[in-house]
CSV table of C-alpha atoms in Angstrom, one decimal:
chain,number,residue,atom,x,y,z
A,1134,ARG,CA,29.4,46.7,-10.0
A,1135,GLU,CA,31.1,43.3,-10.0
A,1136,ALA,CA,28.8,42.0,-7.3
A,1137,GLU,CA,25.8,43.3,-9.2
A,1138,ALA,CA,27.0,41.5,-12.3
A,1139,PHE,CA,27.2,38.2,-10.4
A,1140,LYS,CA,23.7,38.8,-9.1
A,1141,GLU,CA,22.3,39.4,-12.6
A,1142,GLN,CA,23.9,36.2,-13.8
A,1143,GLY,CA,22.4,34.4,-10.9
A,1144,ASN,CA,19.0,35.9,-11.7
A,1145,ALA,CA,19.3,34.6,-15.3
A,1146,TYR,CA,20.1,31.1,-14.2
A,1147,TYR,CA,17.3,31.3,-11.6
A,1148,ALA,CA,14.8,32.2,-14.4
A,1149,LYS,CA,16.0,29.2,-16.4
A,1150,LYS,CA,15.5,27.0,-13.2
A,1151,ASP,CA,19.2,26.2,-13.1
A,1152,TYR,CA,19.3,26.6,-9.4
A,1153,ASN,CA,22.7,25.2,-8.8
A,1154,GLU,CA,24.3,27.7,-11.1
A,1155,ALA,CA,22.2,30.5,-9.7
A,1156,PHE,CA,23.4,29.4,-6.2
A,1157,ASN,CA,27.0,29.7,-7.4
A,1158,TYR,CA,26.6,33.2,-8.8
A,1159,TYR,CA,24.7,34.5,-5.8
A,1160,THR,CA,27.5,33.1,-3.6
A,1161,LYS,CA,30.0,35.0,-5.7
A,1162,ALA,CA,28.0,38.2,-5.3
A,1163,ILE,CA,27.9,37.7,-1.5
A,1164,ASP,CA,31.6,37.0,-1.4
A,1165,THR,CA,32.2,40.2,-3.3
A,1166,CYS,CA,29.8,42.3,-1.2
A,1167,PRO,CA,28.8,40.5,2.0
A,1168,ASN,CA,26.6,43.2,3.4
A,1169,ASN,CA,23.9,43.3,0.8
A,1170,ALA,CA,20.6,41.9,2.1
A,1171,SER,CA,19.1,41.2,-1.3
A,1172,TYR,CA,22.0,38.9,-2.3
A,1173,TYR,CA,21.3,36.7,0.8
A,1174,GLY,CA,17.6,36.9,0.0
A,1175,ASN,CA,18.2,35.7,-3.5
A,1176,ARG,CA,20.4,32.8,-2.5
A,1177,ALA,CA,17.8,31.9,0.2
A,1178,ALA,CA,15.2,31.7,-2.6
A,1179,THR,CA,17.5,29.4,-4.6
A,1180,LEU,CA,18.2,27.1,-1.7
A,1181,MET,CA,14.5,26.8,-1.1
A,1182,MET,CA,14.0,25.7,-4.7
A,1183,LEU,CA,16.7,23.1,-4.1
A,1184,GLY,CA,14.9,21.9,-0.9
A,1185,ARG,CA,17.7,23.0,1.3
A,1186,PHE,CA,15.5,24.8,3.8
A,1187,ARG,CA,17.9,24.9,6.8
A,1188,GLU,CA,20.6,26.6,4.7
A,1189,ALA,CA,17.9,28.9,3.1
A,1190,LEU,CA,16.7,29.9,6.6
A,1191,GLU,CA,20.2,31.0,7.6
A,1192,ASP,CA,20.5,33.2,4.5
A,1193,ALA,CA,17.0,34.6,5.0
A,1194,GLN,CA,17.8,35.5,8.6
A,1195,GLN,CA,21.0,37.1,7.6
A,1196,SER,CA,19.2,39.2,5.0
A,1197,VAL,CA,16.8,40.7,7.6
A,1198,ARG,CA,19.6,41.2,10.1
A,1199,LEU,CA,21.2,43.4,7.4
A,1200,ASP,CA,17.9,45.1,6.6
A,1201,ASP,CA,14.9,44.7,9.0
A,1202,THR,CA,12.6,46.3,6.4
A,1203,PHE,CA,13.4,43.7,3.8
A,1204,VAL,CA,9.9,42.3,3.2
A,1205,ARG,CA,11.0,39.4,0.9
A,1206,GLY,CA,13.6,38.5,3.5
A,1207,HIS,CA,11.0,38.2,6.2
A,1208,LEU,CA,8.7,36.3,3.8
A,1209,ARG,CA,11.4,33.8,2.9
A,1210,GLU,CA,12.4,33.3,6.6
A,1211,GLY,CA,8.8,32.6,7.5
A,1212,LYS,CA,8.4,30.2,4.6
A,1213,CYS,CA,11.6,28.3,5.6
A,1214,HIS,CA,10.3,28.1,9.2
A,1215,LEU,CA,7.0,26.8,8.0
A,1216,SER,CA,8.5,24.3,5.7
A,1217,LEU,CA,10.6,23.0,8.6
A,1218,GLY,CA,7.6,22.7,10.8
A,1219,ASN,CA,8.2,25.7,13.1
A,1220,ALA,CA,4.8,27.3,12.6
A,1221,MET,CA,5.1,29.7,15.6
A,1222,ALA,CA,8.3,31.2,14.3
A,1223,ALA,CA,6.8,31.4,10.8
A,1224,SER,CA,3.8,33.3,12.2
A,1225,ARG,CA,6.0,35.9,13.7
A,1226,CYS,CA,7.8,36.5,10.4
A,1227,PHE,CA,4.5,36.9,8.5
A,1228,GLN,CA,3.2,39.2,11.1
A,1229,ARG,CA,6.4,41.3,10.7
A,1230,VAL,CA,5.7,41.5,6.9
A,1231,LEU,CA,2.2,42.7,7.6
A,1232,GLU,CA,3.6,45.4,10.0
A,1233,LEU,CA,5.7,46.6,7.0
A,1234,ASP,CA,3.0,46.0,4.4
A,1235,HIS,CA,-0.5,45.4,5.8
A,1236,LYS,CA,-1.9,44.7,2.4
A,1237,ASN,CA,0.6,41.9,1.5
A,1238,THR,CA,-1.6,39.1,0.3
A,1239,GLN,CA,1.2,36.5,0.4
A,1240,ALA,CA,1.9,37.1,4.0
A,1241,GLN,CA,-1.8,37.0,4.8
A,1242,GLN,CA,-2.2,33.6,3.2
A,1243,GLU,CA,1.0,32.2,4.7
A,1244,LEU,CA,-0.1,33.3,8.1
A,1245,LYS,CA,-3.3,31.3,7.6
A,1246,ASN,CA,-1.3,28.3,6.6
A,1247,ALA,CA,0.9,28.6,9.7
A,1248,THR,CA,-2.3,28.8,11.8
A,1249,THR,CA,-3.6,25.6,10.1
A,1250,VAL,CA,-0.4,23.7,10.8
A,1251,LEU,CA,-0.6,24.7,14.5
A,1252,GLU,CA,-4.1,23.4,14.7
A,1253,TYR,CA,-3.2,20.1,13.1
A,1254,GLU,CA,-0.3,19.8,15.6
A,1255,LYS,CA,-2.6,20.3,18.6
A,1256,ILE,CA,-5.2,17.8,17.2
A,1257,ALA,CA,-2.5,15.2,16.6
A,1258,GLU,CA,-1.1,15.6,20.1
A,1259,VAL,CA,-4.5,14.9,21.6
A,1260,ASP,CA,-5.2,12.0,19.3
A,1261,PHE,CA,-1.8,10.4,19.9
A,1262,GLU,CA,-2.7,10.3,23.7
A,1263,LYS,CA,-6.0,8.7,22.7
A,1264,ARG,CA,-4.1,6.2,20.6
A,1265,ASP,CA,-6.1,7.2,17.6
A,1266,PHE,CA,-3.1,6.7,15.3
A,1267,ARG,CA,-5.1,6.9,12.0
A,1268,LYS,CA,-6.2,10.4,12.9
A,1269,VAL,CA,-2.6,11.4,13.8
A,1270,VAL,CA,-1.4,10.1,10.4
A,1271,PHE,CA,-4.2,12.2,8.7
A,1272,CYS,CA,-3.2,15.3,10.6
A,1273,MET,CA,0.5,14.9,9.8
A,1274,ASP,CA,-0.3,14.4,6.1
A,1275,ARG,CA,-2.2,17.6,6.1
A,1276,ALA,CA,0.5,19.5,8.0
A,1277,LEU,CA,3.2,18.2,5.7
A,1278,GLU,CA,1.5,19.8,2.8
A,1279,PHE,CA,2.6,23.1,4.3
A,1280,ALA,CA,5.7,21.8,6.0
A,1281,PRO,CA,7.3,19.3,3.6
A,1282,ALA,CA,10.7,19.4,5.2
A,1283,CYS,CA,9.6,18.9,8.8
A,1284,HIS,CA,11.3,15.8,10.1
A,1285,ARG,CA,9.3,16.0,13.3
A,1286,PHE,CA,6.0,15.6,11.5
A,1287,LYS,CA,7.4,12.8,9.4
A,1288,ILE,CA,8.7,10.9,12.4
A,1289,LEU,CA,5.4,11.2,14.2
A,1290,LYS,CA,3.6,9.9,11.1
A,1291,ALA,CA,6.1,7.0,10.8
A,1292,GLU,CA,5.7,6.1,14.5
A,1293,CYS,CA,1.9,6.0,14.1
A,1294,LEU,CA,2.2,3.9,10.9
A,1295,ALA,CA,4.3,1.5,12.9
A,1296,LEU,CA,1.8,1.4,15.7
A,1297,LEU,CA,-0.9,0.7,13.1
A,1298,GLY,CA,1.1,-2.2,11.7
A,1299,ARG,CA,1.9,-0.5,8.4
A,1300,TYR,CA,5.6,-1.3,8.7
A,1301,PRO,CA,6.8,-0.9,5.1
A,1302,GLU,CA,5.4,2.7,5.0
A,1303,ALA,CA,6.9,3.5,8.4
A,1304,GLN,CA,10.3,2.1,7.4
A,1305,SER,CA,10.3,4.1,4.2
A,1306,VAL,CA,9.7,7.4,6.0
A,1307,ALA,CA,12.3,6.7,8.6
A,1308,SER,CA,14.8,5.5,6.1
A,1309,ASP,CA,14.4,8.7,4.0
A,1310,ILE,CA,15.2,10.8,7.0
A,1311,LEU,CA,18.2,8.6,7.9
A,1312,ARG,CA,19.6,9.1,4.4
A,1313,MET,CA,19.6,12.8,5.0
A,1314,ASP,CA,20.6,12.6,8.7
A,1315,SER,CA,22.1,9.3,9.9
A,1316,THR,CA,22.3,10.6,13.4
A,1317,ASN,CA,18.5,11.3,13.8
A,1318,ALA,CA,17.7,9.5,17.0
A,1319,ASP,CA,13.9,9.6,16.4
A,1320,ALA,CA,14.3,8.0,13.0
A,1321,LEU,CA,16.6,5.3,14.4
A,1322,TYR,CA,13.9,4.7,17.1
A,1323,VAL,CA,11.1,4.3,14.5
A,1324,ARG,CA,13.3,2.0,12.3
A,1325,GLY,CA,13.9,-0.1,15.4
A,1326,LEU,CA,10.2,0.0,16.3
A,1327,CYS,CA,9.2,-1.5,12.9
A,1328,LEU,CA,11.7,-4.3,13.3
A,1329,TYR,CA,10.5,-4.9,16.9
A,1330,TYR,CA,6.9,-5.2,15.8
A,1331,GLU,CA,7.9,-7.5,12.9
A,1332,ASP,CA,9.5,-9.9,15.5
A,1333,CYS,CA,13.1,-9.0,14.4
A,1334,ILE,CA,13.9,-8.3,18.0
A,1335,GLU,CA,17.7,-8.6,17.8
A,1336,LYS,CA,18.0,-6.2,15.0
A,1337,ALA,CA,15.5,-3.8,16.7
A,1338,VAL,CA,17.7,-3.7,19.8
A,1339,GLN,CA,20.6,-2.6,17.7
A,1340,PHE,CA,18.7,0.4,16.4
A,1341,PHE,CA,17.4,1.3,19.8
A,1342,VAL,CA,20.9,1.2,21.2
A,1343,GLN,CA,22.1,3.4,18.4
A,1344,ALA,CA,19.3,5.9,19.0
A,1345,LEU,CA,20.3,6.0,22.7
A,1346,ARG,CA,23.9,6.8,21.7
A,1347,MET,CA,22.6,9.8,19.7
A,1348,ALA,CA,20.2,10.8,22.4
A,1349,PRO,CA,20.8,9.1,25.8
A,1350,ASP,CA,17.6,10.6,27.3
A,1351,HIS,CA,15.3,9.3,24.5
A,1352,GLU,CA,12.5,7.9,26.7
A,1353,LYS,CA,10.7,5.9,24.0
A,1354,ALA,CA,13.9,4.3,22.7
A,1355,CYS,CA,14.8,3.4,26.3
A,1356,LEU,CA,11.5,1.8,27.0
A,1357,ALA,CA,11.3,-0.1,23.7
A,1358,CYS,CA,14.9,-1.3,24.2
A,1359,ARG,CA,14.1,-2.6,27.7
A,1360,ASN,CA,10.9,-4.3,26.4
A,1361,ALA,CA,12.7,-5.9,23.4
A,1362,LYS,CA,15.4,-7.3,25.6
A,1363,ALA,CA,13.0,-8.7,28.2
A,1364,LEU,CA,10.7,-10.2,25.5
A,1365,LYS,CA,13.6,-11.8,23.7
A,1366,ALA,CA,15.0,-13.3,27.0
A,1367,LYS,CA,11.6,-14.6,28.2
A,1368,LYS,CA,10.7,-16.2,24.8
A,1369,GLU,CA,14.1,-17.9,24.6
A,1370,ASP,CA,13.8,-19.2,28.1
A,1371,GLY,CA,10.4,-20.5,27.3
A,1372,ASN,CA,11.7,-22.3,24.2
A,1373,LYS,CA,14.5,-23.9,26.2
A,1374,ALA,CA,12.1,-25.1,28.9
A,1375,PHE,CA,9.8,-26.6,26.2
A,1376,LYS,CA,12.7,-28.4,24.4
A,1377,LYS,CA,13.7,-29.9,27.8
A,1378,GLY,CA,10.1,-31.2,28.3
A,1379,ASN,CA,9.5,-28.9,31.2
A,1380,TYR,CA,6.0,-27.8,30.0
A,1381,LYS,CA,4.8,-26.3,33.2
A,1382,LEU,CA,7.8,-23.9,33.3
A,1383,ALA,CA,7.5,-23.2,29.6
A,1384,TYR,CA,3.8,-22.2,30.1
A,1385,GLU,CA,4.8,-19.8,32.9
A,1386,LEU,CA,7.6,-18.2,30.9
A,1387,TYR,CA,5.4,-17.7,27.8
A,1388,THR,CA,2.7,-16.2,30.0
A,1389,GLU,CA,5.1,-13.8,31.6
A,1390,ALA,CA,6.4,-12.8,28.1
A,1391,LEU,CA,2.8,-12.1,27.0
A,1392,GLY,CA,2.5,-9.5,29.7
A,1393,ILE,CA,5.6,-7.5,28.7
A,1394,ASP,CA,4.2,-5.5,25.7
A,1395,PRO,CA,0.6,-6.0,24.5
A,1396,ASN,CA,1.3,-3.8,21.5
A,1397,ASN,CA,3.8,-6.3,20.0
A,1398,ILE,CA,1.3,-8.2,17.9
A,1399,LYS,CA,3.5,-10.5,15.9
A,1400,THR,CA,5.7,-11.6,18.8
A,1401,ASN,CA,2.6,-12.1,21.0
A,1402,ALA,CA,0.9,-14.1,18.3
A,1403,LYS,CA,3.9,-16.5,18.3
A,1404,LEU,CA,3.9,-16.6,22.1
A,1405,TYR,CA,0.2,-17.5,22.2
A,1406,CYS,CA,0.9,-20.3,19.6
A,1407,ASN,CA,3.8,-21.5,21.6
A,1408,ARG,CA,1.7,-21.6,24.8
A,1409,GLY,CA,-1.0,-23.4,22.8
A,1410,THR,CA,1.6,-26.0,21.9
A,1411,VAL,CA,2.5,-26.4,25.6
A,1412,ASN,CA,-1.2,-26.8,26.5
A,1413,SER,CA,-1.6,-29.4,23.8
A,1414,LYS,CA,1.3,-31.3,25.3
A,1415,LEU,CA,-0.3,-31.1,28.7
A,1416,ARG,CA,-3.6,-32.3,27.1
A,1417,LYS,CA,-5.3,-29.1,28.0
A,1418,LEU,CA,-6.8,-29.0,24.5
A,1419,GLU,CA,-9.6,-26.4,25.0
A,1420,GLU,CA,-7.0,-24.0,26.5
A,1421,ALA,CA,-4.7,-24.8,23.6
A,1422,ILE,CA,-7.5,-23.9,21.2
A,1423,ASP,CA,-8.1,-20.6,23.0
A,1424,ASP,CA,-4.4,-19.7,22.8
A,1425,CYS,CA,-4.3,-20.5,19.1
A,1426,THR,CA,-7.5,-18.4,18.6
A,1427,ASN,CA,-5.8,-15.5,20.3
A,1428,ALA,CA,-2.8,-16.0,18.0
A,1429,VAL,CA,-4.8,-15.8,14.8
A,1430,LYS,CA,-6.8,-12.8,16.1
A,1431,LEU,CA,-3.5,-11.0,16.4
A,1432,ASP,CA,-2.1,-12.3,13.1
A,1433,ASP,CA,-4.7,-13.8,10.7
A,1434,THR,CA,-2.0,-15.0,8.3
A,1435,TYR,CA,-0.2,-17.2,11.0
A,1436,VAL,CA,-0.3,-20.6,9.4
A,1437,LYS,CA,1.3,-22.4,12.3
A,1438,ALA,CA,-1.4,-21.3,14.7
A,1439,TYR,CA,-4.2,-22.5,12.4
A,1440,LEU,CA,-2.4,-25.9,12.0
A,1441,ARG,CA,-2.0,-26.2,15.8
A,1442,ARG,CA,-5.6,-25.3,16.4
A,1443,ALA,CA,-6.9,-27.6,13.7
A,1444,GLN,CA,-5.0,-30.5,15.3
A,1445,CYS,CA,-6.5,-29.7,18.7
A,1446,TYR,CA,-10.0,-29.6,17.0
A,1447,MET,CA,-9.2,-33.0,15.5
A,1448,ASP,CA,-8.2,-34.4,18.9
A,1449,THR,CA,-11.4,-33.1,20.5
A,1450,GLU,CA,-13.5,-34.4,17.6
A,1451,GLN,CA,-14.6,-30.9,16.5
A,1452,TYR,CA,-14.2,-31.8,12.9
A,1453,GLU,CA,-16.1,-29.0,11.2
A,1454,ASP,CA,-13.8,-26.5,12.9
A,1455,ALA,CA,-10.8,-28.5,11.9
A,1456,VAL,CA,-11.9,-28.6,8.3
A,1457,ARG,CA,-12.4,-24.8,8.3
A,1458,ASP,CA,-8.9,-24.2,9.7
A,1459,TYR,CA,-7.3,-26.7,7.2
A,1460,GLU,CA,-9.1,-25.0,4.4
A,1461,LYS,CA,-7.7,-21.7,5.5
A,1462,VAL,CA,-4.2,-23.1,5.6
A,1463,TYR,CA,-4.6,-24.8,2.2
A,1464,GLN,CA,-5.8,-21.6,0.6
A,1465,THR,CA,-2.7,-19.9,2.0
A,1466,GLU,CA,-0.1,-22.6,1.2
A,1467,LYS,CA,-1.2,-25.2,-1.3
A,1468,THR,CA,1.2,-28.0,-0.3
A,1469,LYS,CA,0.7,-31.7,-0.6
A,1470,GLU,CA,1.0,-32.0,3.2
A,1471,HIS,CA,-1.7,-29.4,3.8
A,1472,LYS,CA,-4.0,-31.0,1.2
A,1473,GLN,CA,-3.7,-34.4,2.9
A,1474,LEU,CA,-4.4,-32.8,6.3
A,1475,LEU,CA,-7.6,-31.2,4.9
A,1476,LYS,CA,-8.6,-34.5,3.3
A,1477,ASN,CA,-8.1,-36.4,6.5
A,1478,ALA,CA,-10.2,-33.8,8.4
A,1479,GLN,CA,-13.0,-34.0,5.8
A,1480,VAL,CA,-13.0,-37.8,6.1
A,1481,GLU,CA,-13.3,-37.6,9.9
A,1482,LEU,CA,-16.1,-35.0,9.6
A,1483,LYS,CA,-17.9,-37.4,7.2
A,1484,LYS,CA,-17.4,-40.3,9.6
A,1485,SER,CA,-18.6,-38.2,12.6
A,1486,LYS,CA,-21.9,-37.6,10.9
A,1487,ARG,CA,-22.6,-41.3,10.7
A,1488,LYS,CA,-23.5,-43.6,13.6
A,1489,ASP,CA,-20.5,-44.3,15.8
A,1490,TYR,CA,-20.5,-48.0,15.9
A,1491,TYR,CA,-17.5,-48.1,18.3
A,1492,LYS,CA,-19.4,-45.9,20.7
A,1493,ILE,CA,-22.6,-48.0,20.4
A,1494,LEU,CA,-20.6,-51.2,21.4
A,1495,GLY,CA,-18.6,-49.2,24.0
A,1496,VAL,CA,-15.2,-50.1,22.6
A,1497,ASN,CA,-12.3,-48.0,21.3
A,1498,LYS,CA,-11.2,-47.8,17.6
A,1499,ASN,CA,-8.3,-50.2,18.2
A,1500,ALA,CA,-10.5,-52.9,19.8
A,1501,SER,CA,-9.6,-56.5,18.9
A,1502,GLU,CA,-12.0,-59.1,17.4
A,1503,ASP,CA,-12.5,-60.7,20.8
A,1504,GLU,CA,-13.2,-57.4,22.4
A,1505,ILE,CA,-15.8,-56.6,19.8
A,1506,LYS,CA,-17.5,-59.9,20.3
A,1507,LYS,CA,-17.6,-59.5,24.1
A,1508,ALA,CA,-19.0,-56.0,23.8
A,1509,TYR,CA,-21.7,-57.2,21.4
A,1510,ARG,CA,-22.6,-60.1,23.8
A,1511,LYS,CA,-22.9,-57.6,26.7
A,1512,ARG,CA,-24.9,-54.9,24.8
A,1513,ALA,CA,-27.2,-57.3,22.9
A,1514,LEU,CA,-28.3,-59.0,26.2
A,1515,MET,CA,-28.7,-55.6,27.8
A,1516,HIS,CA,-31.0,-54.2,25.1
A,1517,HIS,CA,-32.8,-57.3,23.9
A,1518,PRO,CA,-36.6,-56.4,23.7
A,1519,ASP,CA,-37.6,-59.5,25.8
A,1520,ARG,CA,-35.6,-58.2,28.7
A,1521,HIS,CA,-37.8,-55.1,28.7
A,1522,SER,CA,-41.2,-56.7,28.0
A,1523,GLY,CA,-42.6,-55.3,31.3
A,1524,ALA,CA,-41.5,-51.7,30.6
A,1525,SER,CA,-43.5,-48.9,29.2
A,1526,ALA,CA,-44.1,-48.7,25.4
A,1527,GLU,CA,-41.7,-45.8,25.2
A,1528,VAL,CA,-38.9,-47.7,27.0
A,1529,GLN,CA,-39.6,-50.8,24.9
A,1530,LYS,CA,-39.3,-48.7,21.7
A,1531,GLU,CA,-36.0,-47.1,22.8
A,1532,GLU,CA,-34.5,-50.5,23.8
A,1533,GLU,CA,-35.6,-52.0,20.5
A,1534,LYS,CA,-33.8,-49.2,18.7
A,1535,LYS,CA,-30.6,-49.7,20.7
A,1536,PHE,CA,-30.8,-53.5,20.1
A,1537,LYS,CA,-31.0,-52.9,16.4
A,1538,GLU,CA,-28.0,-50.4,16.5
A,1539,VAL,CA,-25.9,-53.0,18.5
A,1540,GLY,CA,-26.6,-55.5,15.7
A,1541,GLU,CA,-25.7,-53.0,13.1
A,1542,ALA,CA,-22.4,-52.2,14.9
A,1543,PHE,CA,-21.5,-55.8,15.2
A,1544,THR,CA,-22.3,-56.6,11.6
A,1545,ILE,CA,-19.9,-53.9,10.4
A,1546,LEU,CA,-17.1,-54.2,13.0
A,1547,SER,CA,-16.9,-58.0,12.9
A,1548,ASP,CA,-16.4,-58.1,9.1
A,1549,PRO,CA,-12.8,-57.0,8.2
A,1550,LYS,CA,-13.8,-55.6,4.8
A,1551,LYS,CA,-16.8,-53.6,6.1
A,1552,LYS,CA,-14.8,-52.5,9.1
A,1553,ALA,CA,-12.0,-51.2,6.8
A,1554,ARG,CA,-14.5,-49.3,4.6
A,1555,TYR,CA,-16.2,-47.9,7.7
A,1556,ASP,CA,-12.9,-46.8,9.3
A,1557,SER,CA,-11.8,-45.1,6.0
A,1558,GLY,CA,-15.1,-43.1,5.9
A,1559,GLN,CA,-16.4,-44.8,2.8
A,1560,ASP,CA,-20.1,-45.3,2.1
A,1561,LEU,CA,-21.2,-48.8,3.3
A,1562,GLU,CA,-24.1,-48.7,0.9
A,1563,GLU,CA,-21.6,-49.3,-1.8
A,1564,ASP,CA,-21.1,-52.8,-0.3
A,1565,GLY,CA,-24.7,-53.5,-0.9
A,1566,LEU,CA,-25.5,-53.3,2.8
A,1567,ASN,CA,-28.8,-51.7,3.6
A,1568,MET,CA,-29.1,-51.4,7.4
A,1569,GLY,CA,-32.8,-50.5,7.1
A,1570,GLU,CA,-33.6,-54.0,6.0
A,1571,PHE,CA,-31.6,-56.4,8.2
A,1572,ASP,CA,-33.1,-58.3,11.1
A,1573,PRO,CA,-31.1,-57.9,14.4
A,1574,ASN,CA,-32.7,-61.0,15.8
A,1575,ASN,CA,-31.0,-63.1,13.1
A,1576,ILE,CA,-27.6,-61.7,14.1
A,1577,PHE,CA,-28.5,-62.4,17.8
A,1578,LYS,CA,-29.5,-66.0,17.0
A,1579,ALA,CA,-26.4,-66.6,14.9
A,1580,PHE,CA,-24.1,-65.3,17.6
A,1581,PHE,CA,-25.6,-67.1,20.6
A,1582,SER,CA,-26.4,-70.4,19.0
A,1583,GLY,CA,-22.7,-71.4,18.6
A,1584,PRO,CA,-21.0,-74.1,20.8
A,1585,GLY,CA,-20.5,-72.9,24.4
A,1586,GLY,CA,-22.6,-69.9,23.8
A,1587,PHE,CA,-26.2,-69.2,24.8
A,1588,SER,CA,-29.3,-71.0,23.7
A,1589,PHE,CA,-32.7,-69.5,23.7
A,1590,GLU,CA,-36.2,-70.8,23.3
A,1591,ALA,CA,-39.5,-69.3,22.7
A,1592,SER,CA,-41.8,-69.4,25.7
A,1593,GLY,CA,-44.6,-67.7,24.0
A,1594,PRO,CA,-45.3,-65.3,21.2
A,1595,GLY,CA,-42.6,-62.7,21.2
A,1596,ASN,CA,-41.0,-63.9,24.4
A,1597,PHE,CA,-37.6,-65.5,24.9
A,1598,PHE,CA,-35.6,-66.9,27.8
A,1599,PHE,CA,-31.9,-67.3,27.9
A,1600,GLN,CA,-29.9,-70.3,29.1
A,1601,PHE,CA,-26.2,-70.6,29.5
A,1602,GLY,CA,-24.6,-73.5,27.7
């Protein structure tokens, strides 16, 4: 009678949803009369409401050990198994209920739920092998609707989230499990995996080592730990070689590091960018651009890779591509430095769309005044129309065009003010210079009529001959 009184009090608290007090009174009933199946069954129901499914499972199992015909005991045991993700064991429990009561609708529905969970497990297993991680996450979400306390499903979901690059979500799931069970090797592995993929390799190794302490045969943790250590060592060796100026060795080490784990996107993005920097130092600019392109394919937020590629585009005079990369960087980080880099690229792009007067004269941009004069002397004589008077009309027209361009180039580059405006990318028209109206022959005459220069006389209409002074 005393035990029954405790049970009744437990029932009252259960009805009020005060499950902690209900648990206390059911426990008193069990302590008073430990061989009553219904007391264990009631406490199991209370523990289930508190989310303590493993403890609830023990009580439910004890209830059916005491009374194998206790239907609610079998139902609760099955429900606990299902909530914990053991769908096979849950199915056996629900089938036992149906043996005792073949019209039990709850058992029929729960058996269907268990079958559904088993199907999602099988699909997820196949999709994981196919690396279809989104599908696995979907399956685990559906399975967890029936098995909310299953750590195994949560871990698989978290691992797939990590492999999809959804690190905060994966970390949240793993951390929740570790709060409940700090020794869970799978959760420790997933936590390390997230850090590893976020390029926090040193911290990741600590979690992998901890997981291996809990489960020395954990294959995934073992492989990830080995890869993390190898990747860290190769990257550091590459950095050391680069700092010492041994670019060839640095290139080899970064290349070896890239072969360790193709799934580590963030670290590999940095390795590609590092190798791109090495290639730029070796003046292999196109290869450097390719490496930086691979880096931003892996991580499209990687500002350093955009900056490196943009500089390589500038060095190879691919100004439109450089402007595009600098615009991307400036949109991401609006700093004065990035704004100036963008402005410089835009100026160079504008300049590249004009005639390249340095190229026309065949001199570099740092050419002295004397070098510019010598270049004009050589090119003007080379392309003067009279020198090609016997050529075809097409050739004459082309040489006349080149002669005019040489005159334009000399007019600009021999005048310090115009040259400065030209070099800075400003519009020359603002200086009042209309290149369409000037006469290249006047420049030619002015240049060659000076002391010690050339003299020329007309030998007939439109013909000239040149004489050294």
